[in-house]
Tab-separated table of C-alpha atoms in Angstrom:
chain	number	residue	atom	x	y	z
A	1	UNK	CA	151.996	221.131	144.733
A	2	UNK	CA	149.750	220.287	147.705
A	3	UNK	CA	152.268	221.557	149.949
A	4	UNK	CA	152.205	225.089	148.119
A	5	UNK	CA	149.197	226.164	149.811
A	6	UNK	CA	147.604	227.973	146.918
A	7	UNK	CA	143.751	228.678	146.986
A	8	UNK	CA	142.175	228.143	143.899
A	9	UNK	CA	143.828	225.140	142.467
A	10	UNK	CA	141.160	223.291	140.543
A	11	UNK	CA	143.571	220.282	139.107
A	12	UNK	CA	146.783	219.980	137.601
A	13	UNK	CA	148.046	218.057	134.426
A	14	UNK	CA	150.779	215.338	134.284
A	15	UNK	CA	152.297	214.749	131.135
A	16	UNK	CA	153.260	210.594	131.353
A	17	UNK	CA	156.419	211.169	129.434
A	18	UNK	CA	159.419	213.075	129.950
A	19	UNK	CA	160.861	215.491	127.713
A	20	UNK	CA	164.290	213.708	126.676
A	21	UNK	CA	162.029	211.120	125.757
A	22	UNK	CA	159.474	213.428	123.647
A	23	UNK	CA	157.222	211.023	121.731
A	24	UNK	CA	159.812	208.040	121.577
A	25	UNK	CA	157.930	205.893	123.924
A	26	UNK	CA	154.276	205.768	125.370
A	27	UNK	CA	152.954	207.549	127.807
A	28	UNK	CA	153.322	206.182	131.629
A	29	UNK	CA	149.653	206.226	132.631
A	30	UNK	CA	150.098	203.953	135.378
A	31	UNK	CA	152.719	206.535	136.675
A	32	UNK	CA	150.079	209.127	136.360
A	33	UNK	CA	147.633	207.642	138.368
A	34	UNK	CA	150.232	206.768	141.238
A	35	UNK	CA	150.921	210.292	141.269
A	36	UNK	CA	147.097	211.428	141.646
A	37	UNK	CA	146.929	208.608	143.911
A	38	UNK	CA	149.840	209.198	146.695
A	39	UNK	CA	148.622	212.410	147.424
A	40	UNK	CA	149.108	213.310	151.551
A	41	UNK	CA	146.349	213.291	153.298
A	42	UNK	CA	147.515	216.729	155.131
A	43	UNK	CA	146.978	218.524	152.632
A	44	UNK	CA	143.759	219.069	150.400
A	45	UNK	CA	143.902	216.495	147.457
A	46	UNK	CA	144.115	217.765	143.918
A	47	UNK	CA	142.280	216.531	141.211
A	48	UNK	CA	145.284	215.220	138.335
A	49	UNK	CA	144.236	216.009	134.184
A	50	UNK	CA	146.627	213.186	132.468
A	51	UNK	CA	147.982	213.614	128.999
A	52	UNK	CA	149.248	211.236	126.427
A	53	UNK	CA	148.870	209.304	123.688
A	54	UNK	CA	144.636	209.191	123.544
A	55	UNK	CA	143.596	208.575	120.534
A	56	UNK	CA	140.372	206.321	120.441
A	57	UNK	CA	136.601	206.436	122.935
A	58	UNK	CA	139.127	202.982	123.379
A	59	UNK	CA	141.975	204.635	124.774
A	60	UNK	CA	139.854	207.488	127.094
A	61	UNK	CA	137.910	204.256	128.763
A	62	UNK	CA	141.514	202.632	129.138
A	63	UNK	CA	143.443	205.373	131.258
A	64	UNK	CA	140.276	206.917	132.996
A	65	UNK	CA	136.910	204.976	133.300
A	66	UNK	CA	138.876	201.861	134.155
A	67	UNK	CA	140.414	203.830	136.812
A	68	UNK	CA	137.261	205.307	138.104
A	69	UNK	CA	135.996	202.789	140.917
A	70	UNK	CA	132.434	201.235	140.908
A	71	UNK	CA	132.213	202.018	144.515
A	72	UNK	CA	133.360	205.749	144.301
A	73	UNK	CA	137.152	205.134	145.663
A	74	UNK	CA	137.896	209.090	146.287
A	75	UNK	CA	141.666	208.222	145.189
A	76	UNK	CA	140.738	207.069	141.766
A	77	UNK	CA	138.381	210.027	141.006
A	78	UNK	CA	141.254	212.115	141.515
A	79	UNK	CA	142.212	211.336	138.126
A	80	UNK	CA	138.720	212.588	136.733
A	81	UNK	CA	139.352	213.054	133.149
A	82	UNK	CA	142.218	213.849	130.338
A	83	UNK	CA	143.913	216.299	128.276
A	84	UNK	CA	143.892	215.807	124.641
A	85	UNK	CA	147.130	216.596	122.302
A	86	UNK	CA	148.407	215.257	119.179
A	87	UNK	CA	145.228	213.219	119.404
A	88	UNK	CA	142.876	216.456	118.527
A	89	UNK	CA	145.309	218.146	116.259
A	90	UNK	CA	145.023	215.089	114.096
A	91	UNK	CA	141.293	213.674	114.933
A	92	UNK	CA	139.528	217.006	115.912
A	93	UNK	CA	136.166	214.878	115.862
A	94	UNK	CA	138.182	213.235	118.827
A	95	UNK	CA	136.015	214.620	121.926
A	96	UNK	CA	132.674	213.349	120.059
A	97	UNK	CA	133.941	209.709	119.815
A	98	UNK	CA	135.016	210.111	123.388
A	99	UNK	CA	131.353	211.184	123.820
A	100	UNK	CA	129.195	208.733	121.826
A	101	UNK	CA	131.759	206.345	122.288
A	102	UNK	CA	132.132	204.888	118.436
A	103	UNK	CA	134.905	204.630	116.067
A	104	UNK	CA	133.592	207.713	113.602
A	105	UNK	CA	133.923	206.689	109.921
A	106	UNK	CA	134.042	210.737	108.946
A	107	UNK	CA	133.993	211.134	104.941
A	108	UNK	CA	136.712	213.207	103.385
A	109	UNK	CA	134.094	215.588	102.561
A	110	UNK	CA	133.164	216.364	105.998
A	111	UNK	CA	136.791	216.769	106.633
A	112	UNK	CA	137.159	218.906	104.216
A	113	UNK	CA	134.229	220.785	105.873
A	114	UNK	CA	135.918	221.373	109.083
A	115	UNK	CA	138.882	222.977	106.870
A	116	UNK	CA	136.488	224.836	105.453
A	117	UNK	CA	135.048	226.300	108.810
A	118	UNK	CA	138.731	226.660	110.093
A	119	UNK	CA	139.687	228.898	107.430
A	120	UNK	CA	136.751	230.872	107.226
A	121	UNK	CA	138.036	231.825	110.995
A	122	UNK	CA	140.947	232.480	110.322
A	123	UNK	CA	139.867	235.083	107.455
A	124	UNK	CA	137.720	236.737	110.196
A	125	UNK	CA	140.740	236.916	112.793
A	126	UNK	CA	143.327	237.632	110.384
A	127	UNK	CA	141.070	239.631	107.206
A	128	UNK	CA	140.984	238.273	104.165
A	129	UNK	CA	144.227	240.949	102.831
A	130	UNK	CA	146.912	238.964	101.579
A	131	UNK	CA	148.501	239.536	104.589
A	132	UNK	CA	145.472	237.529	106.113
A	133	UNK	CA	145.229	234.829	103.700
A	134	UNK	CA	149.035	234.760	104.238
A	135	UNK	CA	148.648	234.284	108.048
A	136	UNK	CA	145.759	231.816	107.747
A	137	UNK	CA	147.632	229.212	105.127
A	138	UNK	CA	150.230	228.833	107.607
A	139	UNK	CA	148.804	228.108	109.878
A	140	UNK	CA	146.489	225.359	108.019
A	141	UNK	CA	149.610	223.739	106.718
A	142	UNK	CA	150.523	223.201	110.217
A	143	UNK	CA	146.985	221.633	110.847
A	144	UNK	CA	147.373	219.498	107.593
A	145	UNK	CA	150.930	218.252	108.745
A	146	UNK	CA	149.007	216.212	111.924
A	147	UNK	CA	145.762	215.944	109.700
A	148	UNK	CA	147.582	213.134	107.450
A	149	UNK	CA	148.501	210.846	109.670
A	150	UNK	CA	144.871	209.927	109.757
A	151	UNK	CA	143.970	206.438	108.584
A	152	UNK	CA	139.868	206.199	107.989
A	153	UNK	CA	137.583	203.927	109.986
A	154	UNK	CA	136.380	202.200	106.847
A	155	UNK	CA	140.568	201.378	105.930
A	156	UNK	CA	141.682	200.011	108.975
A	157	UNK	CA	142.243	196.235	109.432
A	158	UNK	CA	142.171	196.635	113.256
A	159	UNK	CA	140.741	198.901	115.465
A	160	UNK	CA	141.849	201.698	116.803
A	161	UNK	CA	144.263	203.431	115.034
A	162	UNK	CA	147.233	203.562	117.307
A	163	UNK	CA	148.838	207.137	117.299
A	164	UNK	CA	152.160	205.896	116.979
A	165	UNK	CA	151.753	203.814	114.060
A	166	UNK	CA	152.667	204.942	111.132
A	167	UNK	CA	150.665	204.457	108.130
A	168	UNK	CA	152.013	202.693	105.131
A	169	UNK	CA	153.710	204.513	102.183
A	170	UNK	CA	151.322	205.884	99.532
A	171	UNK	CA	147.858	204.496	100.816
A	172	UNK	CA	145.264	205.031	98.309
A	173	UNK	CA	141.565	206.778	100.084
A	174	UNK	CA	138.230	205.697	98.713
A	175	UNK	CA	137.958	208.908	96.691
A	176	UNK	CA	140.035	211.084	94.998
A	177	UNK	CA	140.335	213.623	98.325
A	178	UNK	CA	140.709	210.996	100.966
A	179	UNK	CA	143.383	210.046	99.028
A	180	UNK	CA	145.025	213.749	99.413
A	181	UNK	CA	144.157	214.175	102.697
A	182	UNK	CA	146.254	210.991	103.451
A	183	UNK	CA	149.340	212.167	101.462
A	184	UNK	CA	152.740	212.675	103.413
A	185	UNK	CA	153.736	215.040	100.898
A	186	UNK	CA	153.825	218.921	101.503
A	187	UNK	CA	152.791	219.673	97.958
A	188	UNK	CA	149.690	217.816	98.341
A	189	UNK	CA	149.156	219.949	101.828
A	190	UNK	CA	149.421	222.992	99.572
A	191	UNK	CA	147.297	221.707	96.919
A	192	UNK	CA	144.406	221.536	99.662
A	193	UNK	CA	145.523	224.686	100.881
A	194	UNK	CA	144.711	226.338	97.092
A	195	UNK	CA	141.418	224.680	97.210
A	196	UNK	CA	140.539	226.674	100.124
A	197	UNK	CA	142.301	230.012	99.917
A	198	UNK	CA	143.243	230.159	96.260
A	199	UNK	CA	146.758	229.597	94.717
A	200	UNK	CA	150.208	230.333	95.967
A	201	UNK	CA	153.132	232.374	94.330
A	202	UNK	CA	155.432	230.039	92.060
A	203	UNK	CA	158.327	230.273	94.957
A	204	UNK	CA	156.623	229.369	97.385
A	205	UNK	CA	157.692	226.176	100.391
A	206	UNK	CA	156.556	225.274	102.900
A	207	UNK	CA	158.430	223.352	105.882
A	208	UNK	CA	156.125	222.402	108.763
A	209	UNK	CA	157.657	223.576	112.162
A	210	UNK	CA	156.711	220.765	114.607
A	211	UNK	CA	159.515	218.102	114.700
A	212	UNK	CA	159.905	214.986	116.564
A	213	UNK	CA	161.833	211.990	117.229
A	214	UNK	CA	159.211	209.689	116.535
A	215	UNK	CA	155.328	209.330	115.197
């Protein structure tokens, strides 16, 4: 990339994984900063965005800060900061951990909030026709099929929550709607859906599009 002698490059991201091995093992941050770190000197240097498996304030200080020297190594601040993923489709309160740095207990009903928010833009972007309320429960159903795999602060017996851990079967919230919210089932993503946008036609399904190999 360095040699390609483009103006304007302000970074470039490195996914630590590659795509025969999709999310079937972890990502290779060490291999990400080797790349941001063997950079020619001929050439300007390019600042690297890494990607993978962040999940936790725990994981961010893990693959960046810790790579960050205390004397201001230039290499090391070439890998300045990350990309979040899977990691803000399912925790979307993600960045603010990173930022206050604390495990965030969020209630159900603040979740529920942010679902509340999201399809109230939707509604704007799509209009609130049936062909708009159509549009927008998709494309929450997507949301709620990484929104499950949530476990809560308050219900973990160690923390973080790693992302590719999968949560027991049937796990029982503190409430009635964490409780829904943690359910693997698609009717149950539906059943939030027709809290939100009303109900569904007796036919309908709903198969969520994203598939993987693993977690």
């Amino acid at each position: 990339i360095q040699k390609w002698g483009i103006e304007g490059i302000g970074a470039f991201m490195i996914h630590g994984r590659s795509r025969l091995q999709r999310y079937s093992r972890l990502a290779d941050w060490d291999y990400i900063a080797q790349v941001a770190s063997s950079q020619s000197s001929d050439y300007p240097k390019i600042p690297v965005i890494g990607n993978g498996d962040i999940f936790s304030y725990n994981d961010y200080e893990e693959t960046i800060l810790k790579r960050v020297g205390e004397g201001g190594d230039t290499d090391n601040m070439l890998l300045p900061t990350a990309m979040l993923g899977r990691g803000a489709l399912i925790k979307p309160w993600l960045p603010t951990e990173i930022k206050e740095r604390r495990h965030w207990d969020i209630s159900a009903t603040e979740r529920l909030d942010m679902l509340k928010d999201f399809v109230r833009y939707g509604l704007e972007h799509y209009g609130s026709d049936q062909q708009g309320v159509n549009n927008t429960r998709r494309f929450l159903l997507e949301w709620l099929s990484f929104l499950h795999r949530y476990v809560p602060v308050g219900m973990l017996e160690v923390l973080p929550q790693q992302m590719n851990h999968r949560p027991p079967q049937n796990m029982c919230g503190r409430n009635d709607l964490e409780t829904l919210m943690l359910s693997k089932n698609c009717a149950d993503w539906i059943k939030i859906s027709e809290m939100l946008l009303g109900p569904v036609p007796e036919d309908f399904q709903f198969v969520p599009k994203h598939k993987a190999n693993s977690y």
